[in-house]
PDB file of C-alpha atoms in Angstrom:
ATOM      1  CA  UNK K   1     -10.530  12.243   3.482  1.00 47.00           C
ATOM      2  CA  UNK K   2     -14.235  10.913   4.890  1.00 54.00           C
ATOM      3  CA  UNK K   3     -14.039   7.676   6.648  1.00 50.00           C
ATOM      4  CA  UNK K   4     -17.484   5.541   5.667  1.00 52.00           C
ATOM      5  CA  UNK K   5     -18.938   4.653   9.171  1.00 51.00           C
ATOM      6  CA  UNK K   6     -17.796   1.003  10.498  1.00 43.00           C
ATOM      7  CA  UNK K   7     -20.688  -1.426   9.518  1.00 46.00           C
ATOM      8  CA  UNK K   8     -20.872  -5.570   9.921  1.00 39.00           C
ATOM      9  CA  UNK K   9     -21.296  -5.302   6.469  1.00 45.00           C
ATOM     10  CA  UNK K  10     -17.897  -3.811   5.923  1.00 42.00           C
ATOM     11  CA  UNK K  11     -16.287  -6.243   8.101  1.00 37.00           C
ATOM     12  CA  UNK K  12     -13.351  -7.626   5.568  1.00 40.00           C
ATOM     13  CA  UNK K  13     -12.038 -10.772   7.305  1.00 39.00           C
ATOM     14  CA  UNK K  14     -14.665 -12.640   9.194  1.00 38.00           C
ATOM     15  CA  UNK K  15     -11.888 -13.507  12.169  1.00 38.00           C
ATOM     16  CA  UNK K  16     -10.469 -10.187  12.828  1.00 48.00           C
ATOM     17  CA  UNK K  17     -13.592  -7.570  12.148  1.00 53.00           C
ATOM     18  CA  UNK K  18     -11.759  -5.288   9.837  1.00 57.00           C
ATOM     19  CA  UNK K  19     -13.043  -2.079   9.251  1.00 68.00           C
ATOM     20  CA  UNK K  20     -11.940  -2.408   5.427  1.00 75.00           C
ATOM     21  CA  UNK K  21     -11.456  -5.442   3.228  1.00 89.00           C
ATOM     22  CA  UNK K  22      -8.592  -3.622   1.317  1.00 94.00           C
ATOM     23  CA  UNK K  23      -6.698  -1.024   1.985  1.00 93.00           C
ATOM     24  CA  UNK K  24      -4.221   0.474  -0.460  1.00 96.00           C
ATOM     25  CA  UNK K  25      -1.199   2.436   1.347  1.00 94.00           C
ATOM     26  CA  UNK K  26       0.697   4.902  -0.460  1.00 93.00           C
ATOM     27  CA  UNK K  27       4.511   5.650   1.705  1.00 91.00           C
ATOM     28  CA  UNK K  28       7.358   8.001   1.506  1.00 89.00           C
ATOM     29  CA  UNK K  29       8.222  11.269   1.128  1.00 89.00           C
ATOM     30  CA  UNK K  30       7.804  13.697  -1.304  1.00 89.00           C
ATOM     31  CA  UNK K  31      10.200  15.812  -0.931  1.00 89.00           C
ATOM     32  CA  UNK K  32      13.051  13.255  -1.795  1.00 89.00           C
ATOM     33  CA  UNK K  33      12.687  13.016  -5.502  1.00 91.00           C
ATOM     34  CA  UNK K  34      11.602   9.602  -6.512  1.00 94.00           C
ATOM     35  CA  UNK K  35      10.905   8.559  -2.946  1.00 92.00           C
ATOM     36  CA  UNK K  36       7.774  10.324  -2.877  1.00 93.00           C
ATOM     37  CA  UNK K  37       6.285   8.088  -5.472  1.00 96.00           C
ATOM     38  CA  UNK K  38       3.841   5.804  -2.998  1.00 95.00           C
ATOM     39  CA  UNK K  39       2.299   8.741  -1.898  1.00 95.00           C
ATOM     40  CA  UNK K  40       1.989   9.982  -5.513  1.00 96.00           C
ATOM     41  CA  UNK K  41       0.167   7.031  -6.573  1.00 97.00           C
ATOM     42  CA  UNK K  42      -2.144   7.320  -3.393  1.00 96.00           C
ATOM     43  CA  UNK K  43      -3.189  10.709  -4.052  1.00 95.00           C
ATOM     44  CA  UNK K  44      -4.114   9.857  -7.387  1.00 96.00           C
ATOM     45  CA  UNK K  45      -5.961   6.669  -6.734  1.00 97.00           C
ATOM     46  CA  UNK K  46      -7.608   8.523  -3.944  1.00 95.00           C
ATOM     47  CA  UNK K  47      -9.546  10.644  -6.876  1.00 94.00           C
ATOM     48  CA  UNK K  48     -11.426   7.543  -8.153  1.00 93.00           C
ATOM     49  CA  UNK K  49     -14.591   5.363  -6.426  1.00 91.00           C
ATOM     50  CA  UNK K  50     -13.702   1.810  -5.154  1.00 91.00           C
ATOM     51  CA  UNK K  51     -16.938   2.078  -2.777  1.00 90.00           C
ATOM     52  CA  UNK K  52     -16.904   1.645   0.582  1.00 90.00           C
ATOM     53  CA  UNK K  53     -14.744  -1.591   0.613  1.00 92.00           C
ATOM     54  CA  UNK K  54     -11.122  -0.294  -0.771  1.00 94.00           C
ATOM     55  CA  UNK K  55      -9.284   2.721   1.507  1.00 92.00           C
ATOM     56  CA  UNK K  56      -6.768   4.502   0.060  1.00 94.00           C
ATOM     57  CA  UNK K  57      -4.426   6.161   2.308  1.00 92.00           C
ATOM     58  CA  UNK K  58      -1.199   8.433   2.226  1.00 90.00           C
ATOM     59  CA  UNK K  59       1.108   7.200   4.544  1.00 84.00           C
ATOM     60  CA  UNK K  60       3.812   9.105   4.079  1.00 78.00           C
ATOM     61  CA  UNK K  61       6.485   9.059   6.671  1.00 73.00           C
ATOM     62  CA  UNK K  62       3.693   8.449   9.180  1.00 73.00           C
ATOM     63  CA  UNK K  63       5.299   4.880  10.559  1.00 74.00           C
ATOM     64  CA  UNK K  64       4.002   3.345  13.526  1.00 76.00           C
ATOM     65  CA  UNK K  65       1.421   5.446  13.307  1.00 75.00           C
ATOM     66  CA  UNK K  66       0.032   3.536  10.659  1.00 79.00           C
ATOM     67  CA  UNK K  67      -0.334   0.170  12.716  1.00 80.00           C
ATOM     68  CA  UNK K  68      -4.008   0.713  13.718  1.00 81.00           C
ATOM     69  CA  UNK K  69      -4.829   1.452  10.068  1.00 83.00           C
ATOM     70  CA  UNK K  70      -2.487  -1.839   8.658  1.00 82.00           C
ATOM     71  CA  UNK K  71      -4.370  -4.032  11.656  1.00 83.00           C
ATOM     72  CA  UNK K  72      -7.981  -2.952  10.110  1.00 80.00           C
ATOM     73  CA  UNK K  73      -6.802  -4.205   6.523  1.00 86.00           C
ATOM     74  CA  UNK K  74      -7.282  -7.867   5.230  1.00 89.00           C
ATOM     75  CA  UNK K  75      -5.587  -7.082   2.096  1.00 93.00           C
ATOM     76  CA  UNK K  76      -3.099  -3.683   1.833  1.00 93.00           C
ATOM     77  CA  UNK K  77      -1.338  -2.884  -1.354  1.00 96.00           C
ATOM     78  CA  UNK K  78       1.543  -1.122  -0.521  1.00 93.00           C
ATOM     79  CA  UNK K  79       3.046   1.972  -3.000  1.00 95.00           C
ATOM     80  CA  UNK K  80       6.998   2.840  -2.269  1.00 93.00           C
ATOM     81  CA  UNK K  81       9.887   3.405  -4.329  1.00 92.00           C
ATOM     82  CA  UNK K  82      12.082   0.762  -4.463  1.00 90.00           C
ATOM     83  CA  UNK K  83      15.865   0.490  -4.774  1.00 89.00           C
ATOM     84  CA  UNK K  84      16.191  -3.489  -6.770  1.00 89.00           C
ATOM     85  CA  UNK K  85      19.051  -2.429  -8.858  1.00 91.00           C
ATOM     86  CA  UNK K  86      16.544  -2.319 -12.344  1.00 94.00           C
ATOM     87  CA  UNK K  87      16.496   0.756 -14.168  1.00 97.00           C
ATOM     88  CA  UNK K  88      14.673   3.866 -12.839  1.00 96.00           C
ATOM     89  CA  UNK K  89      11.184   3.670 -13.640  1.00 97.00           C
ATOM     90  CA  UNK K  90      11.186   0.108 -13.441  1.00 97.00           C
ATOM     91  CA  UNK K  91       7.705  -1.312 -11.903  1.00 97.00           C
ATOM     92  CA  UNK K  92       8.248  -4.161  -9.349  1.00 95.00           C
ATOM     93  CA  UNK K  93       5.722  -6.050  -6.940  1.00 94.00           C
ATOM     94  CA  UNK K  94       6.905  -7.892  -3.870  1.00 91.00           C
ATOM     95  CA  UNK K  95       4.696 -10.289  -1.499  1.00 88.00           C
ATOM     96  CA  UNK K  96       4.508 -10.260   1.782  1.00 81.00           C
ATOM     97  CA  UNK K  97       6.923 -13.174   2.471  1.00 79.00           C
ATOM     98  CA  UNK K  98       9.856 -10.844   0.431  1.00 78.00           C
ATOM     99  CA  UNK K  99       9.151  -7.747   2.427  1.00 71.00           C
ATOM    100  CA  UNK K 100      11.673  -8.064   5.068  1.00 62.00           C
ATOM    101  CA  UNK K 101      14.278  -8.343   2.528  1.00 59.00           C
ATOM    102  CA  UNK K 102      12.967  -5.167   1.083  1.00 56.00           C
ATOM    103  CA  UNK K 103      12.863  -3.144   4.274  1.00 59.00           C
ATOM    104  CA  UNK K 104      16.504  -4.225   4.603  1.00 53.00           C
ATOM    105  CA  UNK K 105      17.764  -1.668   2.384  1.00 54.00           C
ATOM    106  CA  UNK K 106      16.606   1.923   3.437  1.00 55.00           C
ATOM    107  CA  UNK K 107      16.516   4.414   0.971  1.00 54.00           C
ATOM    108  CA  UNK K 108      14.271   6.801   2.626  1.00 55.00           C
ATOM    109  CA  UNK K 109      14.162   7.309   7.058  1.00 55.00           C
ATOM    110  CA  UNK K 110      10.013   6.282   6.414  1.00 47.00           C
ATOM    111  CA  UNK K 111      11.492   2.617   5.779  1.00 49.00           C
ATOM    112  CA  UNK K 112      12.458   2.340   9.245  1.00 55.00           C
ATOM    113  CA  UNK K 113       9.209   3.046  10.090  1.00 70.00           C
ATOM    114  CA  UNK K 114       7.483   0.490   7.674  1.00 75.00           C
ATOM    115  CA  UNK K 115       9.793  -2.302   9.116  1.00 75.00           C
ATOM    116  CA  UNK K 116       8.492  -1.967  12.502  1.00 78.00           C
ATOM    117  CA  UNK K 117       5.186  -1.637  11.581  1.00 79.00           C
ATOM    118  CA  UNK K 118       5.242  -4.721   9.779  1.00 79.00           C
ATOM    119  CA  UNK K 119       7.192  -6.289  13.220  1.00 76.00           C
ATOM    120  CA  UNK K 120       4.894  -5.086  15.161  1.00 81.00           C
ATOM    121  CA  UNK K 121       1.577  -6.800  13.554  1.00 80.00           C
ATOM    122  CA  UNK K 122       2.993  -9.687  13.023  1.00 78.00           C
ATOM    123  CA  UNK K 123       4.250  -9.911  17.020  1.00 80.00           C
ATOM    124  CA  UNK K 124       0.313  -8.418  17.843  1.00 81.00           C
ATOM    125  CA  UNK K 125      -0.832 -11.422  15.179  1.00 83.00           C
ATOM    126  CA  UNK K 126      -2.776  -9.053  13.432  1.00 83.00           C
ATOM    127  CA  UNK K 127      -0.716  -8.524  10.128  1.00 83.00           C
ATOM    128  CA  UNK K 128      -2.696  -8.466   7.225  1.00 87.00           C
ATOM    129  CA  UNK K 129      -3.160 -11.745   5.314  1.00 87.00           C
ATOM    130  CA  UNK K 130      -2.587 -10.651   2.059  1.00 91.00           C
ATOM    131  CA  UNK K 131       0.303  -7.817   1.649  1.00 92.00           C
ATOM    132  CA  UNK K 132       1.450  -6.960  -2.247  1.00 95.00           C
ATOM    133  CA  UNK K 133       4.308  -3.982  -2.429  1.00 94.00           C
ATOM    134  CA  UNK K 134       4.005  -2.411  -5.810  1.00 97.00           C
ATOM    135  CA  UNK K 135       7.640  -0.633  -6.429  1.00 94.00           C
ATOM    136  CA  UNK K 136       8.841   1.766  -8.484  1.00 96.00           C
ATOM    137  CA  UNK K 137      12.612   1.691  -9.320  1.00 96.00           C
ATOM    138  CA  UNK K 138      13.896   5.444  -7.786  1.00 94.00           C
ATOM    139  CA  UNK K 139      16.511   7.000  -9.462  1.00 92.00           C
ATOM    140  CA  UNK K 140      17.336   9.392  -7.209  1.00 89.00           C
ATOM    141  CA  UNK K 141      16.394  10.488  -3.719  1.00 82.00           C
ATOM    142  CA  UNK K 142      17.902  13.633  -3.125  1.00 81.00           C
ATOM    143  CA  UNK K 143      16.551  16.064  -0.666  1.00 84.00           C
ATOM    144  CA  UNK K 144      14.196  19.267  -2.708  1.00 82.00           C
ATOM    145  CA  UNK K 145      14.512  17.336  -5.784  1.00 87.00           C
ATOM    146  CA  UNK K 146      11.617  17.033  -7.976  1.00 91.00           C
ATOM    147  CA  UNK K 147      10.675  12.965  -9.080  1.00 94.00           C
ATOM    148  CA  UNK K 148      12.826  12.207 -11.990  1.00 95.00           C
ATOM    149  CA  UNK K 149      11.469  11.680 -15.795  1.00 96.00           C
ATOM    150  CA  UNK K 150      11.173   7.716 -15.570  1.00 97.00           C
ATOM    151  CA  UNK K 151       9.838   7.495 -12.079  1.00 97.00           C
ATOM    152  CA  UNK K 152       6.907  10.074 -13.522  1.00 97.00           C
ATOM    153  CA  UNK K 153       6.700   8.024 -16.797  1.00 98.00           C
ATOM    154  CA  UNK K 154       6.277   4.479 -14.567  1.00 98.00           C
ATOM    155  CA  UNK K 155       2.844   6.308 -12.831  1.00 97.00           C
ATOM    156  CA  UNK K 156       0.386   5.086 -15.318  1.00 98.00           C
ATOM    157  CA  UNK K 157       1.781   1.456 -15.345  1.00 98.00           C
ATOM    158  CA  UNK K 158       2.023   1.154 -11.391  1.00 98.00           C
ATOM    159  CA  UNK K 159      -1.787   2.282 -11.209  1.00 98.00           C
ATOM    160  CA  UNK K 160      -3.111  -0.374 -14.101  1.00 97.00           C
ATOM    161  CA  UNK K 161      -1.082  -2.744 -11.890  1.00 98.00           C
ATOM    162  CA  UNK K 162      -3.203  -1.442  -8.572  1.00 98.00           C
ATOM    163  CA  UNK K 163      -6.520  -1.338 -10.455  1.00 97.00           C
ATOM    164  CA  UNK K 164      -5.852  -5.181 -11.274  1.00 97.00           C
ATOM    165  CA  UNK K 165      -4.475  -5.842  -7.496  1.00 97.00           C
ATOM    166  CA  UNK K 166      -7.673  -4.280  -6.466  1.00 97.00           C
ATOM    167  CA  UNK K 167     -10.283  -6.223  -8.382  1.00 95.00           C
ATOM    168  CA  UNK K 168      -8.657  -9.602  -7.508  1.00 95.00           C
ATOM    169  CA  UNK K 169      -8.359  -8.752  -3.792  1.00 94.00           C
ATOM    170  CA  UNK K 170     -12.208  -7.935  -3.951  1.00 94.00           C
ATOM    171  CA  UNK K 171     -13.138 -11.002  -6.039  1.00 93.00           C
ATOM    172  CA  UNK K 172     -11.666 -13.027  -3.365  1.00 91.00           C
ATOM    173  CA  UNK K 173     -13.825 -11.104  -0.767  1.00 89.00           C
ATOM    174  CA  UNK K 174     -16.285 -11.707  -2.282  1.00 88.00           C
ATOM    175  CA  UNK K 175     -16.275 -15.306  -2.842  1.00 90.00           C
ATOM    176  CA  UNK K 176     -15.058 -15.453   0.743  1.00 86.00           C
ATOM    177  CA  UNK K 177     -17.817 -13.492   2.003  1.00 82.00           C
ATOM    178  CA  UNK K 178     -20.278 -16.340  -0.253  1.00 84.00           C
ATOM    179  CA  UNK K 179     -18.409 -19.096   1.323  1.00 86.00           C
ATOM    180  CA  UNK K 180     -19.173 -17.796   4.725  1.00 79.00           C
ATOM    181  CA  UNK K 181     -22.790 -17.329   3.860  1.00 72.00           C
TER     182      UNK K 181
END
């Protein structure tokens, strides 16, 4: 994927300089059934234009790797499975506040990865000010296992559900970019 060139105009957060105003992270791995879900949605969303504002990346099982790309964000959506105890399929969001509860229970190595990321802004100060998990209930995780029926069925719901967390991160950056003017 092209990277648009860094611009003042593309600054998202008039404090920290970042790169992009939103940035939509797709995580986990593919080839663990339902796990591979956030990168799923990623891919797909990465076929449509949200201009030069919105990234959309797949994360995969990239961890701490991530960090520079998390730091540049003012607003990331986040795309995982999720393991809440609803049935599969099931289409959950979490704010940033309820992350570290979510981390808590790893159902795919990646998570690990995730949690320290998260640590690791926040102790730099640079965590994103806005961070939205959207979930998808995985049935199963298992290792060379295609994604299950309901995790497949949940795709078009978890991506009206991005396409609205989108447009209301970039009405606010907006009207945050007015106040500043």
């Amino acid at each position: 994927m092209e990277l648009e060139p860094y611009t003042e105009e593309l600054r998202g957060c008039p404090v920290k300089g970042n790169a992009y105003p939103v940035l939509v992270l797709g995580v986990g791995n593919p080839l663990m059934g339902d796990d591979g879900i956030g990168v799923e949605l990623a891919h797909r969303l990465q076929e449509r234009d949200y201009g030069p504002l919105v990234h959309v990346e797949e994360g995969g099982t990239l961890g701490m790797t991530l960090l520079p790309l998390l730091e540049d964000a003012d607003t990331v959506i986040l795309l995982d499975a999720v393991k809440t105890g609803a049935p599969p399929g099931t289409v959950v969001t979490r704010s940033r506040d309820e992350l570290p509860r979510h981390f808590s229970l790893v159902i795919s190595p990646h998570q690990i990865g995730m949690k320290e990321v998260l640590g690791a802004a926040q102790l730099c100060g640079t965590l994103p000010r806005i961070i939205t998990l959207v979930g998808v209930e995985a049935g199963h995780t298992d290792f060379c296992q295609p994604m299950s029926a309901e995790v497949r069925e949940a795709v078009p719901q978890a991506l009206d559900l991005v396409e609205t967390l989108i447009a209301r991160a970039l009405e606010e950056y907006q009207a945050r970019k007015d106040a500043h003017a």
